[in-house]
Coordinates of C-alpha atoms in Angstrom, one line a residue:
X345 CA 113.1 90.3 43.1
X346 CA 111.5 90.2 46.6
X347 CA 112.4 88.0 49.3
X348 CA 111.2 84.4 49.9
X349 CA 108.3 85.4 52.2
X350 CA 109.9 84.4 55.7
X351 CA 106.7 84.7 58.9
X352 CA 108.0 85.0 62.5
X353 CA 111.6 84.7 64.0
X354 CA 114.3 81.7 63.5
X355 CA 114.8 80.5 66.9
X356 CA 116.7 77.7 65.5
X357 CA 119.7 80.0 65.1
X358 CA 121.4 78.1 68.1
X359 CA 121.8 75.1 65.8
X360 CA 121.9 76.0 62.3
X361 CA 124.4 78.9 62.6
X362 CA 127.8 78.9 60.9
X363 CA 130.5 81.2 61.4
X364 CA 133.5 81.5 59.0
X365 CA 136.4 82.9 60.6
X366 CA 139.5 84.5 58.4
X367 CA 141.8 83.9 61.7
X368 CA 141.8 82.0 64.4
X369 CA 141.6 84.7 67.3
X370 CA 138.7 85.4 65.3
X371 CA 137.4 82.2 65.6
X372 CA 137.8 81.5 69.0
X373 CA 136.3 85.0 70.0
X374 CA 133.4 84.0 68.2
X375 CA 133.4 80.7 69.5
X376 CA 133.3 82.0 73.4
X377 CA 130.3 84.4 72.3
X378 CA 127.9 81.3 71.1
X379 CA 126.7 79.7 74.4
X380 CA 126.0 76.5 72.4
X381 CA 129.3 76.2 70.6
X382 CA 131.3 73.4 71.6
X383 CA 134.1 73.3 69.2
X384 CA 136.2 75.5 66.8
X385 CA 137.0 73.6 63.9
X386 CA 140.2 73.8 62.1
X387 CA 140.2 71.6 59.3
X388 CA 137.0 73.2 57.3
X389 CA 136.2 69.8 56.0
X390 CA 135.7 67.8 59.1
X391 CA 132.0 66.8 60.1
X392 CA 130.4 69.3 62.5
X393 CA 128.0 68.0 65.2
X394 CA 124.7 68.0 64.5
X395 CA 122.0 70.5 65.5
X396 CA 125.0 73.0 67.1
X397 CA 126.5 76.3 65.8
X398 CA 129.5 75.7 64.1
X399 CA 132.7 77.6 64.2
X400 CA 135.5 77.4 61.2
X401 CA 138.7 79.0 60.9
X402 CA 139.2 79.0 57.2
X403 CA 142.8 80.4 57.9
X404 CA 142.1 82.8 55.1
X405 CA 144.1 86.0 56.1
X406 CA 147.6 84.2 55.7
X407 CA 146.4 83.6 51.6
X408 CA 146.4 85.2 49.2
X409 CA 143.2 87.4 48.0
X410 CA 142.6 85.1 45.5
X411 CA 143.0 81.9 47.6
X412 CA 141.2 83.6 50.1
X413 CA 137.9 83.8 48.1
X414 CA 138.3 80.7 46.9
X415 CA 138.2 78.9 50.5
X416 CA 135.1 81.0 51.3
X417 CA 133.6 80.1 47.9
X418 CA 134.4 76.5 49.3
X419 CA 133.0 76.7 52.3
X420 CA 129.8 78.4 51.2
X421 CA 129.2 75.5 49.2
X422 CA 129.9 73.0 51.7
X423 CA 127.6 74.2 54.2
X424 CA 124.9 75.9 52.1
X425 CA 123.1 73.2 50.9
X426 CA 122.7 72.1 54.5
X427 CA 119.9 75.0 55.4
X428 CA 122.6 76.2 57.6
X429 CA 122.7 80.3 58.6
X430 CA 126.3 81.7 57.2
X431 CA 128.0 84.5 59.0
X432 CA 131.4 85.2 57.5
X433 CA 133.4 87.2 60.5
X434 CA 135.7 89.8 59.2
X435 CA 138.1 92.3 60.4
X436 CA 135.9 95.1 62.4
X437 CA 138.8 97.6 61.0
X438 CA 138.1 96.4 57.6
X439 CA 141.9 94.5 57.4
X440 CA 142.3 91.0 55.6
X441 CA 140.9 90.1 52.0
X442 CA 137.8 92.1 53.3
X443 CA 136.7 93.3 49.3
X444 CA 137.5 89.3 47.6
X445 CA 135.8 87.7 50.4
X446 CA 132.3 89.3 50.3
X447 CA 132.5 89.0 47.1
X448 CA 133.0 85.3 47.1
X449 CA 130.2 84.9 50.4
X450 CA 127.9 87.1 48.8
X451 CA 127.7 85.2 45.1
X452 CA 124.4 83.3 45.0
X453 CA 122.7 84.4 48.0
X454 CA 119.8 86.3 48.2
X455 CA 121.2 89.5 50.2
X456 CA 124.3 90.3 52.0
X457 CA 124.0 92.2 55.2
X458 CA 127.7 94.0 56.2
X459 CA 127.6 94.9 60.2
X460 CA 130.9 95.7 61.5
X461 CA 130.4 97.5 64.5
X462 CA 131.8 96.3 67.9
X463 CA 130.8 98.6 70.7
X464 CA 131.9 96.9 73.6
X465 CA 136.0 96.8 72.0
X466 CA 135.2 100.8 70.5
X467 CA 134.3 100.0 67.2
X468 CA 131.6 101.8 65.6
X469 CA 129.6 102.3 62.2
X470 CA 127.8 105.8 61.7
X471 CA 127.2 106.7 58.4
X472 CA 128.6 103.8 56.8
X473 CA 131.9 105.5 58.4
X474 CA 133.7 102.9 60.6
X475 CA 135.1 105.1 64.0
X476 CA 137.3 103.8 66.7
X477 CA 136.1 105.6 69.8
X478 CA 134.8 107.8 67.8
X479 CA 137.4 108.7 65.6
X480 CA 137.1 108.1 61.6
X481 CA 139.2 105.1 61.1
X482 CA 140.9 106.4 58.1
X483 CA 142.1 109.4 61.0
X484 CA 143.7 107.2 63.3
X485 CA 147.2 104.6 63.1
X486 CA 144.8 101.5 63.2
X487 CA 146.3 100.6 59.9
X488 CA 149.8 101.8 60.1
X489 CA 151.0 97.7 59.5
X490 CA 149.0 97.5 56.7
X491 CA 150.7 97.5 53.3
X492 CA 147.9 100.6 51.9
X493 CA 145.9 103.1 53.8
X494 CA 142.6 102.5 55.3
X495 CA 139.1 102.5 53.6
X496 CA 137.2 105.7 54.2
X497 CA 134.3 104.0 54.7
X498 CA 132.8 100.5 54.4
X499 CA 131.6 100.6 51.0
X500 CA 135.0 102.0 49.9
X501 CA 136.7 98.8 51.4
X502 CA 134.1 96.3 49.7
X503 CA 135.2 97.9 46.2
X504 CA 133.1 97.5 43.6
X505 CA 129.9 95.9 45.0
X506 CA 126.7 98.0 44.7
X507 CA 126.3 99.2 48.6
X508 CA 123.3 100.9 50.4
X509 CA 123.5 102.2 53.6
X510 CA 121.0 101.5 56.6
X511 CA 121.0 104.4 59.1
X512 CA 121.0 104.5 62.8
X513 CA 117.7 106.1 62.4
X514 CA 116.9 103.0 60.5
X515 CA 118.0 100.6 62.8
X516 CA 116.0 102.4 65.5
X517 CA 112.7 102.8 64.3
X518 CA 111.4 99.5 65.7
X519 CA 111.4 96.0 64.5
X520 CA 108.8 96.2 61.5
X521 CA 110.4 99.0 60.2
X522 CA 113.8 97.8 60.2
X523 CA 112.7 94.7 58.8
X524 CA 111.3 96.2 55.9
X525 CA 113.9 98.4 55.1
X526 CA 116.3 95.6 54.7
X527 CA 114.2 93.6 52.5
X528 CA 113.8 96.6 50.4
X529 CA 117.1 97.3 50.1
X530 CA 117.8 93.2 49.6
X531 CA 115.6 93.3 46.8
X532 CA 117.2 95.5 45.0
X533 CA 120.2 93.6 44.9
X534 CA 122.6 95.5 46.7
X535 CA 124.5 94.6 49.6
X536 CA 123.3 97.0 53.0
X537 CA 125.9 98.5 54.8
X538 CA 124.2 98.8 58.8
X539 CA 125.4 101.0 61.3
X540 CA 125.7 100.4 65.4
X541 CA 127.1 102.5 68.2
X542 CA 125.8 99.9 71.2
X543 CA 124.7 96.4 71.8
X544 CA 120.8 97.5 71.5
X545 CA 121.6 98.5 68.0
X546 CA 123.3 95.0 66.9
X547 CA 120.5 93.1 68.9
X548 CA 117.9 94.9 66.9
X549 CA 119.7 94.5 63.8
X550 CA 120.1 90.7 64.9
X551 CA 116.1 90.2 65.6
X552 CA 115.7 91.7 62.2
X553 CA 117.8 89.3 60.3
X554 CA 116.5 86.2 61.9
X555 CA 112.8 87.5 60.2
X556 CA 114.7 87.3 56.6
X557 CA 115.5 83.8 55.5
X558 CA 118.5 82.2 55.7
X559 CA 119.4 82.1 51.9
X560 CA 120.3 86.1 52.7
X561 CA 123.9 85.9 54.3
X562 CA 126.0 88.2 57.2
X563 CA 129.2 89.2 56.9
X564 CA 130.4 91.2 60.0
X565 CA 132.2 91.6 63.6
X566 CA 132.2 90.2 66.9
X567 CA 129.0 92.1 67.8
X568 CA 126.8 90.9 65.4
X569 CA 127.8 87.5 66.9
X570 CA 127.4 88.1 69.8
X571 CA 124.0 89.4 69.4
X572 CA 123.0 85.9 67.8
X573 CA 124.6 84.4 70.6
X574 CA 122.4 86.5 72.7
X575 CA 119.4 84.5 70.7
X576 CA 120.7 81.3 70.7
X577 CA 117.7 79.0 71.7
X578 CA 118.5 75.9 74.2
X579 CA 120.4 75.9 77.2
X580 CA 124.4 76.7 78.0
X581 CA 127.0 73.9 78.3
X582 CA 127.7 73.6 82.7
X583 CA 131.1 74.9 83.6
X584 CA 133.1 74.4 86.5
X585 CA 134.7 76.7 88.7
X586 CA 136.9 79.3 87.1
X587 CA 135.4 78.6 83.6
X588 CA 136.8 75.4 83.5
X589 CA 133.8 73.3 81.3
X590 CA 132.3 70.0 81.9
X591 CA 131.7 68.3 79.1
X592 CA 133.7 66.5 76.3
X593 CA 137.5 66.7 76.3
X594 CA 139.9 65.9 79.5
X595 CA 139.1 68.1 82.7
X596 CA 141.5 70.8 83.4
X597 CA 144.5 69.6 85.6
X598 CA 145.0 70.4 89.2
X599 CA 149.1 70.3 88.8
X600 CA 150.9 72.9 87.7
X601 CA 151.8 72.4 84.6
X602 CA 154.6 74.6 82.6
X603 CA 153.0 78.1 80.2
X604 CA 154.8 78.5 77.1
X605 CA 153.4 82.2 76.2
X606 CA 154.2 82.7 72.3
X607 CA 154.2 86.9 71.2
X608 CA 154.2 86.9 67.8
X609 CA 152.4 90.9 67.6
X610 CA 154.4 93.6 66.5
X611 CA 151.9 95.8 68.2
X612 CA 153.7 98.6 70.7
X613 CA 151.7 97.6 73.5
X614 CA 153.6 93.7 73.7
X615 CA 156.8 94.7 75.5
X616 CA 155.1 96.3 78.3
X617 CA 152.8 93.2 78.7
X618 CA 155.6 90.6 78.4
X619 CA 157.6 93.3 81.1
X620 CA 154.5 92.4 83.4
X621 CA 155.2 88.2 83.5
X622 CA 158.8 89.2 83.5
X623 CA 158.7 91.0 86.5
X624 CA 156.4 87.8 87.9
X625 CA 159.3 85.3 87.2
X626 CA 158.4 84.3 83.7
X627 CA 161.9 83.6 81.5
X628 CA 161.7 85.8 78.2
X629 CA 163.4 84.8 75.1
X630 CA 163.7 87.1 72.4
X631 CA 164.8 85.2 69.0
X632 CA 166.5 87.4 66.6
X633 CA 164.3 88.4 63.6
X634 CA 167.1 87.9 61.1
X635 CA 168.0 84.3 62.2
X636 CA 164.3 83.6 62.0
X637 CA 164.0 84.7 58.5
X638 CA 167.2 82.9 57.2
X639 CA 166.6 79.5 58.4
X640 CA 163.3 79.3 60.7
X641 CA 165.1 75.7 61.6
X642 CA 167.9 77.5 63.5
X643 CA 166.8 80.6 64.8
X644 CA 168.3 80.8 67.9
X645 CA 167.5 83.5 71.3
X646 CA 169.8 86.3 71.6
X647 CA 170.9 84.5 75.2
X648 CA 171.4 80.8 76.1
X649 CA 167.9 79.0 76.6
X650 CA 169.5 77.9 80.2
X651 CA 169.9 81.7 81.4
X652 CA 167.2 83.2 83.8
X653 CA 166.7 86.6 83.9
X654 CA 165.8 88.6 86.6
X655 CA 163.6 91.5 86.7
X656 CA 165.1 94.8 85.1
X657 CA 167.8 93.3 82.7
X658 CA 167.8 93.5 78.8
X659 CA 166.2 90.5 76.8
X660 CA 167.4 89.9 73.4
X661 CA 167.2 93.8 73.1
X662 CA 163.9 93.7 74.9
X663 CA 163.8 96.1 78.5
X664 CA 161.5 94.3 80.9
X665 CA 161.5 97.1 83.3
X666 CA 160.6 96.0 87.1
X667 CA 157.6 97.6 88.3
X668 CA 157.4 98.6 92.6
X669 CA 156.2 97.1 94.8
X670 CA 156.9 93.8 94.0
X671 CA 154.7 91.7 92.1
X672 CA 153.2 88.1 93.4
X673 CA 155.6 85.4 91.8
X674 CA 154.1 83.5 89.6
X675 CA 153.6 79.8 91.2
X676 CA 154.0 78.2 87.5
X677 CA 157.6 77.8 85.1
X678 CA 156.3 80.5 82.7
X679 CA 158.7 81.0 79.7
X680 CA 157.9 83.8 76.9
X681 CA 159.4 83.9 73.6
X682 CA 159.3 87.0 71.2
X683 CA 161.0 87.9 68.3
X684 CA 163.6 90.7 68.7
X685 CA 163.1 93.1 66.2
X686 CA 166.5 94.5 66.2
X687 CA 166.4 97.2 63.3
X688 CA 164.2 97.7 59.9
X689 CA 162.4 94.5 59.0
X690 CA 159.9 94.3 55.6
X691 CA 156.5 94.2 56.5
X692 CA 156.2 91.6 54.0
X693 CA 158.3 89.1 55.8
X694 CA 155.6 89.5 58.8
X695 CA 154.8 85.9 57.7
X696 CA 158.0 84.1 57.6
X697 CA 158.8 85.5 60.8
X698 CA 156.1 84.1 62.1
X699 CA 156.4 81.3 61.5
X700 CA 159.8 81.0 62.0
X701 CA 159.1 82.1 65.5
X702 CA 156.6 79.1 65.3
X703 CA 158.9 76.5 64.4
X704 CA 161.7 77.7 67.0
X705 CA 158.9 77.2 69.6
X706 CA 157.2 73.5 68.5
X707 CA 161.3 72.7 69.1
X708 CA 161.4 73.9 72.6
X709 CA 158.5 72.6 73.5
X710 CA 157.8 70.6 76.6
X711 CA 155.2 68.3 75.9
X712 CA 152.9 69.1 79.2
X713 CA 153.3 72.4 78.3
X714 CA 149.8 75.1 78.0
X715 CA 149.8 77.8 76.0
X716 CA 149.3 81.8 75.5
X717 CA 149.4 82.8 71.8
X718 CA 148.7 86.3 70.8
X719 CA 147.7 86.9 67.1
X720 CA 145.7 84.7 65.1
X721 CA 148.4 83.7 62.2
X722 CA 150.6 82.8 65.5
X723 CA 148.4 81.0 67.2
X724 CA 146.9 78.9 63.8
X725 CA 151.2 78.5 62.5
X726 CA 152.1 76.7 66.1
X727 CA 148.5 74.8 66.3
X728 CA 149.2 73.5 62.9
X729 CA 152.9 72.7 63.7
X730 CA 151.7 70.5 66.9
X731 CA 148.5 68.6 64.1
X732 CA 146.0 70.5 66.6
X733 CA 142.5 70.2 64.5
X734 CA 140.0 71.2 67.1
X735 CA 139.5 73.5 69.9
X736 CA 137.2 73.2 72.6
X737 CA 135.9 76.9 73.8
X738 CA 135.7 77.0 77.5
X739 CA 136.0 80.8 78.7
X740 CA 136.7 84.3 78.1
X741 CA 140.2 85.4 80.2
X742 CA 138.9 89.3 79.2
X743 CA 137.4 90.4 76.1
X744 CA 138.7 88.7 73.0
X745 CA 141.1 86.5 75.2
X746 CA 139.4 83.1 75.1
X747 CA 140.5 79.9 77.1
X748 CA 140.3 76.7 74.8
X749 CA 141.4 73.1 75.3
X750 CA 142.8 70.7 72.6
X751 CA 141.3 67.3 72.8
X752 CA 144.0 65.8 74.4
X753 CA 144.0 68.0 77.2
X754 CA 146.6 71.0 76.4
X755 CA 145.2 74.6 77.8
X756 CA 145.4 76.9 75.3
X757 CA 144.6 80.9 75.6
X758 CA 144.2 83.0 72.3
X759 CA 144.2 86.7 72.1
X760 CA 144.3 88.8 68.9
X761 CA 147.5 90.9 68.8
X762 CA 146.5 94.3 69.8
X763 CA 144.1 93.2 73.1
X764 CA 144.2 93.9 76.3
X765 CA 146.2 96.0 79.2
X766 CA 149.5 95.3 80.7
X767 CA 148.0 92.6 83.2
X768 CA 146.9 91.2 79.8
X769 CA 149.2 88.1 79.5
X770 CA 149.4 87.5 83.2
X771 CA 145.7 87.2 83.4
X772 CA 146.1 85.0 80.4
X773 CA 148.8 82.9 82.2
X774 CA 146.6 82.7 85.5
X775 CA 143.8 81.5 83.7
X776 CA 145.8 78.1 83.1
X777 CA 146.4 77.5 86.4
X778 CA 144.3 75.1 88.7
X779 CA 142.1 76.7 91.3
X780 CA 143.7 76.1 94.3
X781 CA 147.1 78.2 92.5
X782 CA 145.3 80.8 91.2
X783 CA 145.9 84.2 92.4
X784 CA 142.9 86.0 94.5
X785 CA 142.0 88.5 92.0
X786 CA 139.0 88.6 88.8
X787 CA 140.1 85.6 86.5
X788 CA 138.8 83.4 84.0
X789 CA 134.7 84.2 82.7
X790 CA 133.2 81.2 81.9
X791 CA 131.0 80.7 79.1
X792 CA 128.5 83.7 79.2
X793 CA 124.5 82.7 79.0
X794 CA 123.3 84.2 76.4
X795 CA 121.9 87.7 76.9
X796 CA 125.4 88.7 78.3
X797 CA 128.0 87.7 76.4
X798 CA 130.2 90.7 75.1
X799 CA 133.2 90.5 72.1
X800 CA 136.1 92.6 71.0
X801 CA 137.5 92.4 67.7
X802 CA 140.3 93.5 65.9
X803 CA 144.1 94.0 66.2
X804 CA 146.9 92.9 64.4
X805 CA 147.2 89.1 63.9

């Protein structure tokens, strides 16, 4: 059946966009690539504002794939009915409930476009074939926390739904062209499977979809997020210096207030980024996986809370090597807890260790305290602990770290788990400081306009 007839280009896309998020790193990345956002919303039911994008964390990777559809199912019929665009954001390394939830988005649109790709973090589609720099992802460890190997290739991971691919040579052939493959392929009834290798790629492939009418639906990346962000109509919120945003919500403080920096990754590049804030002053306290697991309540560090530890010494059976020449202290109490993974853990109590992590933290907390969470289920378990319901997006730290306030004021930085170098948390950490304390070096990037805004995706959560 072909395609509503749809003439010219949406440029309303800055206000009637909606992105569902399955995490909410996710969520927040998106969130800092839409120059008009104001707000990620984590209670899918709550009224957006009107005639803005819309970002939702559905929370959808901790469920089951079953509970998982039915929140997307849920919120395609929330927001459907409003005329709104729907993106769903998924994994760029296929991860999550990646099959169940297209399935779920896709049912009753007319078309589902799959775009995956996100150059700027490495991530690349070629032949329906996702690569990460260049490497097959089904060749690479990407996937080695998973509980099953990796998908050898999009349509593979979306099961059993009828798949066509659209080519780089597709994608590149100009703007009519492109357009009229996908509604060719749409009408058919399949879902189309795009591939990207760079930003011109997803901005064509962006221009394209806002020709096709907004019954037909997007589930992808980062970079096809960005590249609506790069459309978005209307102007950018103001910021302030170092990101900091004017607008709704208390202004950042200029006290120092305490960091609280939460690691609940198990990805191998953590240790060497906590041993960076370690080796800046920051206290680490490593909370012993198995008391976690046992009773979440109790789980206590592997030293006393009141200890400091200086540079070089063992941390609940984490090395914080010292690095020479001396770093720059940092001016802020900075305190870092981790779980100690102390021998063979199941992968599938990833979740209660979590969030027993999560509920040994919300105890410690001080109550001026900002925050640095790495991995979306970490960040979403402590939020939810503390009845956090809103974000407001105010800057990218780096790509995929993103610098949020809750309404009441609390800083808040969120980075998926596998982001970022070594300096990674301590840029994180600086970015929470007021201007006058903040080190001289690159720091905070507020809000993009649009035309430059740039994502990374991915990593465990």
């Amino acid at each position: 059946m072909p395609l509503v007839p749809f003439e010219g280009i949406d440029d309303e896309v800055g206000s009637s966009l909606v992105v569902l998020a399955d995490d909410l790193s996710g969520a927040a990345e998106c969130a800092a690539l839409l120059p008009c956002c104001r707000a990620i919303d984590l209670d899918p039911s709550a009224p957006g504002p009107p005639g803005l994008p819309r970002v939702i964390d559905l929370d959808s990777r901790r469920s089951s794939a079953a509970g998982a559809a039915l929140l997307v199912a849920h919120a395609v019929h929330r927001h459907e009915p409003d005329g709104r665009r729907l993106v769903k954001k998924a994994d760029s390394l296929l991860r999550g409930h990646f099959a169940p939830e297209a399935r779920a988005f896709g049912e009753g649109a007319e078309g589902l476009l799959v775009i995956t790709a996100v150059p700027a973090a490495g991530r690349t589609v070629r032949d329906g074939v996702v690569r990460l720099h260049g490497v097959p992802l089904h060749r690479t460890d990407a996937w080695q926390a998973e509980p099953g190997p990796p998908p050898r290739s999009v349509a593979e991971a979306l099961g059993a739904a009828r798949t066509v691919a659209v080519r780089l040579d597709d994608v590149r052939a100009g703007a009519r062209s492109l357009e009229h493959r996908l509604r060719s392929g749409l009408a058919a009834g399949t879902s189309l499977v795009c591939d990207a290798e760079t930003d011109a790629d997803l901005d064509a492939l962006a221009e394209a979809l806002l020709r096709l009418p907004r019954t037909v639906r997007t589930m992808g990346a980062g970079g096809i997020v960005a590249a609506l962000g790069r459309r978005c109509a209307g102007g950018v919120q103001s910021t302030g210096p170092g990101g900091r945003r004017i607008g709704p919500g208390r202004p950042a403080p200029e006290t120092l207030r305490p960091v609280v920096v939460v690691v609940g990754t198990a990805h191998r590049g953590a240790a060497a980024q906590i041993a960076q804030l370690s080796a800046r002053g920051a206290q680490h306290l490593a909370l012993p996986a198995a008391s976690l697991i046992t009773d979440p309540r109790s789980g206590r560090p592997c030293a006393p809370d009141t200890e400091r530890y200086a540079p070089g010494t063992a941390v609940g059976h984490v090395r914080a090597p010292y690095t020479s020449p001396g770093p720059v202290r940092l001016p802020a109490p900075v305190t870092v807890f981790s779980i100690a993974r102390t021998g063979t853990v199941d992968p599938s109590a990833a979740p209660r260790l979590v969030h027993g992590l999560c509920r040994a933290v919300a105890g410690r907390l001080p109550p001026n305290a900002d925050l640095v969470l790495t991995g979306g289920e970490t960040a979403r378990t402590l939020l939810d602990a503390l009845a956090v319901t809103s974000l407001l997006p105010v800057g990218q730290v780096h790509h995929g770290a993103v610098l949020c306030r809750t309404p009441q004021g609390r800083g808040v930085v969120i980075r998926p788990g596998s982001h970022g170098g070594q300096d990674s948390l301590v840029r994180m950490v600086e970015a929470l400081l007021p201007d006058h304390n903040r080190p001289a070096r690159p720091g905070t990037t507020p809000r993009n306009p649009a035309g430059t805004n740039t994502p990374s995706d991915g990593g465990p959560r």
